């Protein structure tokens, strides 16, 4: 089983739709969680950190469910510009600051 | 402007040649990382360094080498021993933010070896 797993998609949604992605992780002692956005042939850009209490940034909401070992990203009112691949990343236990990435979920928003 | 620079953006080499990828950051971050990304896959950690003159192997270090002589710089050498070197190479840096380390990436170098 991979340490961090994501549904590769693609998720094809119309503009204005609400879409949610999940990311499961296998190590229950994982410490920190992140969502990155990656456009085609570009570097990943940090979208948001995921806190235990959940956090929101505009149209984006991230949640952490430690009991079920997954994080989620909700995008409301999807825009064409939201089309990208969304990568989740997890810091394993042990106090190290390296990240383990999922393979990403592709989102395509159409008019 | 603070950021991470990687050069060159595209690099072409013949099999059997070593090649060094540059990574520089002016964010004053202590930690730096190298990842590779293959088509349709996530990022895999090659090497990381938490402090100058110290670095650790990541998950796929074979065929690669690094140095960390300066805080700002973390070059990666892809040696001829690396069996499948063609990939997208990404450098990142981080600094502790509360209890977590948010990593920020450079624009990457696409290496093609033929």
Short mmCIF file of C-alpha atoms in Angstrom, two decimals:
data_model
loop_
_atom_site.label_atom_id
_atom_site.label_comp_id
_atom_site.label_asym_id
_atom_site.label_seq_id
_atom_site.Cartn_x
_atom_site.Cartn_y
_atom_site.Cartn_z
CA UNK A 1 0.00 0.00 0.00
CA UNK A 2 1.34 3.46 -0.89
CA UNK A 3 2.01 5.81 1.99
CA UNK A 4 -0.10 8.57 0.46
CA UNK A 5 -2.87 7.82 -2.02
CA UNK A 6 -5.06 9.97 -4.19
CA UNK A 7 -7.70 9.30 -6.82
CA UNK A 8 -5.94 10.32 -10.04
CA UNK A 9 -9.19 11.58 -11.64
CA UNK A 10 -9.71 13.42 -13.84
CA UNK A 11 -12.58 15.19 -12.17
CA UNK A 12 -14.46 17.02 -14.92
CA UNK A 13 -16.77 19.67 -13.48
CA UNK A 14 -18.63 22.70 -14.85
CA UNK A 15 -17.78 26.20 -13.75
CA UNK A 16 -19.49 27.06 -10.51
CA UNK A 17 -19.57 23.49 -9.23
CA UNK A 18 -18.31 22.34 -5.86
CA UNK A 19 -15.74 19.56 -5.96
CA UNK A 20 -13.96 17.64 -3.24
CA UNK A 21 -10.83 15.50 -3.24
CA UNK A 22 -9.62 13.12 -0.59
CA UNK A 23 -6.14 11.92 0.19
CA UNK A 24 -5.48 8.95 2.45
CA UNK A 25 -2.27 8.33 4.36
CA UNK A 26 -1.09 5.09 5.92
CA UNK A 27 1.08 6.28 8.81
CA UNK A 28 -1.13 7.18 11.74
CA UNK A 29 1.73 9.13 13.34
CA UNK A 30 2.00 11.54 10.42
CA UNK A 31 2.43 15.06 11.67
CA UNK A 32 1.81 17.73 9.05
CA UNK A 33 -0.39 17.87 5.98
CA UNK A 34 -0.45 20.07 2.91
CA UNK A 35 -2.23 20.62 -0.38
CA UNK A 36 -0.25 21.77 -3.40
CA UNK A 37 -1.46 22.83 -6.81
CA UNK A 38 0.57 21.92 -9.90
CA UNK A 39 -0.11 23.31 -13.34
CA UNK A 40 0.99 21.37 -16.39
CA UNK A 41 4.78 21.24 -16.66
CA UNK A 42 5.24 23.65 -13.74
CA UNK A 43 6.41 23.33 -10.18
CA UNK A 44 3.98 22.56 -7.34
CA UNK A 45 2.76 25.63 -5.47
CA UNK A 46 1.66 25.45 -1.87
CA UNK A 47 -2.09 25.91 -1.71
CA UNK A 48 -2.64 25.46 1.99
CA UNK A 49 -1.50 23.70 5.10
CA UNK A 50 -4.09 21.50 6.75
CA UNK A 51 -4.63 22.02 10.43
CA UNK A 52 -6.39 19.75 12.89
CA UNK A 53 -9.25 22.20 13.21
CA UNK A 54 -9.59 22.56 9.45
CA UNK A 55 -8.93 25.75 7.59
CA UNK A 56 -10.46 27.85 4.89
CA UNK A 57 -8.97 30.23 2.36
CA UNK A 58 -11.57 31.87 0.17
CA UNK A 59 -13.21 29.17 -1.94
CA UNK A 60 -10.90 26.46 -0.62
CA UNK A 61 -11.47 24.44 2.55
CA UNK A 62 -9.14 21.77 3.88
CA UNK A 63 -10.02 19.22 6.55
CA UNK A 64 -8.06 16.58 8.44
CA UNK A 65 -9.66 13.38 9.70
CA UNK A 66 -7.08 11.63 11.86
CA UNK A 67 -9.40 8.80 12.88
CA UNK A 68 -9.88 7.74 9.26
CA UNK A 69 -6.45 8.96 8.16
CA UNK A 70 -7.38 11.24 5.33
CA UNK A 71 -7.30 14.88 4.39
CA UNK A 72 -9.74 16.58 2.08
CA UNK A 73 -9.84 19.64 -0.14
CA UNK A 74 -13.12 21.27 -1.06
CA UNK A 75 -13.30 23.83 -3.84
CA UNK A 76 -16.48 25.89 -4.08
CA UNK A 77 -17.64 27.88 -7.10
CA UNK A 78 -15.03 26.31 -9.39
CA UNK A 79 -13.32 28.57 -11.90
CA UNK A 80 -11.70 27.64 -15.19
CA UNK A 81 -8.42 28.71 -13.62
CA UNK A 82 -8.77 26.02 -10.96
CA UNK A 83 -7.96 23.39 -13.60
CA UNK A 84 -4.73 21.77 -12.40
CA UNK A 85 -3.41 18.75 -10.56
CA UNK A 86 -3.79 18.84 -6.79
CA UNK A 87 -1.12 17.06 -4.78
CA UNK A 88 -1.40 16.19 -1.14
CA UNK A 89 1.72 15.89 0.98
CA UNK A 90 2.30 14.42 4.41
CA UNK A 91 5.18 14.72 6.85
CA UNK A 92 5.94 11.31 8.36
CA UNK A 93 6.53 10.84 12.04
CA UNK A 94 9.95 11.16 13.60
CA UNK A 95 10.33 14.90 13.58
CA UNK A 96 11.79 15.01 10.09
CA UNK A 97 10.75 17.75 7.75
CA UNK A 98 10.63 15.76 4.54
CA UNK A 99 7.36 15.35 2.67
CA UNK A 100 5.75 12.33 1.07
CA UNK A 101 3.58 13.23 -1.89
CA UNK A 102 0.57 11.61 -3.42
CA UNK A 103 0.52 11.22 -7.20
CA UNK A 104 -2.09 13.95 -7.54
CA UNK A 105 -5.72 14.39 -8.57
CA UNK A 106 -6.39 16.11 -11.87
CA UNK A 107 -9.21 18.65 -12.00
CA UNK A 108 -10.63 19.96 -15.26
CA UNK A 109 -13.19 22.76 -15.00
CA UNK A 110 -15.16 23.37 -18.19
CA UNK A 111 -17.42 26.27 -19.26
CA UNK B 1 12.21 39.24 -4.41
CA UNK B 2 12.82 36.09 -2.40
CA UNK B 3 12.64 32.79 -4.14
CA UNK B 4 14.26 29.65 -5.47
CA UNK B 5 16.01 29.54 -8.80
CA UNK B 6 16.95 26.47 -10.77
CA UNK B 7 19.02 26.40 -13.88
CA UNK B 8 18.88 25.49 -16.61
CA UNK B 9 15.19 25.02 -17.36
CA UNK B 10 15.91 22.33 -19.97
CA UNK B 11 19.00 20.16 -20.14
CA UNK B 12 19.98 17.56 -22.69
CA UNK B 13 22.80 15.09 -22.16
CA UNK B 14 24.18 11.96 -23.69
CA UNK B 15 24.17 8.73 -21.76
CA UNK B 16 27.30 8.21 -19.71
CA UNK B 17 27.79 11.89 -18.87
CA UNK B 18 27.46 13.34 -15.41
CA UNK B 19 25.39 16.50 -15.16
CA UNK B 20 24.95 19.02 -12.34
CA UNK B 21 21.67 20.84 -11.71
CA UNK B 22 21.80 24.15 -9.91
CA UNK B 23 19.50 25.25 -7.08
CA UNK B 24 19.82 28.59 -5.26
CA UNK B 25 17.51 30.16 -2.69
CA UNK B 26 17.51 33.58 -1.05
CA UNK B 27 14.74 32.83 1.43
CA UNK B 28 17.24 32.20 4.23
CA UNK B 29 15.77 28.72 4.65
CA UNK B 30 17.83 26.15 6.50
CA UNK B 31 16.47 23.05 4.78
CA UNK B 32 16.68 22.18 1.09
CA UNK B 33 15.46 19.20 -0.91
CA UNK B 34 15.70 17.55 -4.30
CA UNK B 35 12.80 15.63 -5.83
CA UNK B 36 12.22 14.00 -9.16
CA UNK B 37 8.88 13.70 -10.87
CA UNK B 38 8.09 11.26 -13.65
CA UNK B 39 5.02 11.62 -15.89
CA UNK B 40 1.79 10.89 -14.03
CA UNK B 41 3.59 10.31 -10.78
CA UNK B 42 4.09 12.12 -7.55
CA UNK B 43 7.33 13.63 -6.36
CA UNK B 44 9.99 11.31 -4.98
CA UNK B 45 12.66 12.55 -2.60
CA UNK B 46 16.26 12.17 -3.75
CA UNK B 47 18.28 14.00 -1.09
CA UNK B 48 17.65 16.57 1.57
CA UNK B 49 19.77 18.83 3.74
CA UNK B 50 18.70 20.36 7.01
CA UNK B 51 21.84 22.41 7.55
CA UNK B 52 25.03 23.44 5.78
CA UNK B 53 27.59 20.65 5.33
CA UNK B 54 25.03 17.97 6.16
CA UNK B 55 22.66 16.02 3.95
CA UNK B 56 20.72 12.75 4.00
CA UNK B 57 19.60 10.29 1.37
CA UNK B 58 15.97 10.28 0.44
CA UNK B 59 14.02 7.41 -1.05
CA UNK B 60 15.80 7.23 -4.42
CA UNK B 61 19.37 8.48 -3.85
CA UNK B 62 21.17 5.87 -5.95
CA UNK B 63 22.95 7.44 -8.90
CA UNK B 64 22.80 10.96 -7.46
CA UNK B 65 25.09 13.09 -5.33
CA UNK B 66 24.74 16.47 -3.63
CA UNK B 67 26.73 19.02 -1.70
CA UNK B 68 25.72 21.77 0.71
CA UNK B 69 28.69 24.09 1.15
CA UNK B 70 26.56 27.23 1.43
CA UNK B 71 23.16 27.83 2.95
CA UNK B 72 21.86 29.28 -0.32
CA UNK B 73 22.99 26.52 -2.65
CA UNK B 74 22.21 22.80 -3.01
CA UNK B 75 23.44 21.44 -6.35
CA UNK B 76 22.48 17.96 -7.52
CA UNK B 77 24.73 15.81 -9.70
CA UNK B 78 23.07 13.14 -11.79
CA UNK B 79 25.76 10.56 -12.40
CA UNK B 80 26.10 8.02 -15.17
CA UNK B 81 25.13 5.38 -12.62
CA UNK B 82 21.55 6.63 -12.54
CA UNK B 83 19.69 4.17 -14.76
CA UNK B 84 16.71 6.33 -15.77
CA UNK B 85 17.80 9.95 -15.40
CA UNK B 86 15.26 11.54 -17.75
CA UNK B 87 12.79 13.33 -15.48
CA UNK B 88 11.60 16.65 -14.11
CA UNK B 89 13.85 17.68 -11.20
CA UNK B 90 12.51 19.98 -8.53
CA UNK B 91 14.39 21.73 -5.77
CA UNK B 92 12.60 22.97 -2.66
CA UNK B 93 13.43 24.75 0.57
CA UNK B 94 11.65 25.11 3.87
CA UNK B 95 11.72 26.78 7.23
CA UNK B 96 9.83 25.76 10.31
CA UNK B 97 6.39 27.37 10.57
CA UNK B 98 4.98 26.53 13.98
CA UNK B 99 5.06 22.76 14.12
CA UNK B 100 5.35 22.16 10.39
CA UNK B 101 7.73 22.84 7.54
CA UNK B 102 6.10 24.36 4.49
CA UNK B 103 8.16 23.59 1.42
CA UNK B 104 8.45 25.95 -1.52
CA UNK B 105 9.62 24.84 -4.93
CA UNK B 106 11.81 26.22 -7.66
CA UNK B 107 10.64 26.15 -11.30
CA UNK B 108 12.39 22.85 -12.00
CA UNK B 109 14.82 21.48 -14.56
CA UNK B 110 13.70 19.04 -17.25
CA UNK B 111 16.56 16.66 -17.94
CA UNK B 112 16.57 14.50 -21.03
CA UNK B 113 19.28 11.89 -21.45
CA UNK B 114 19.59 10.08 -24.76
#
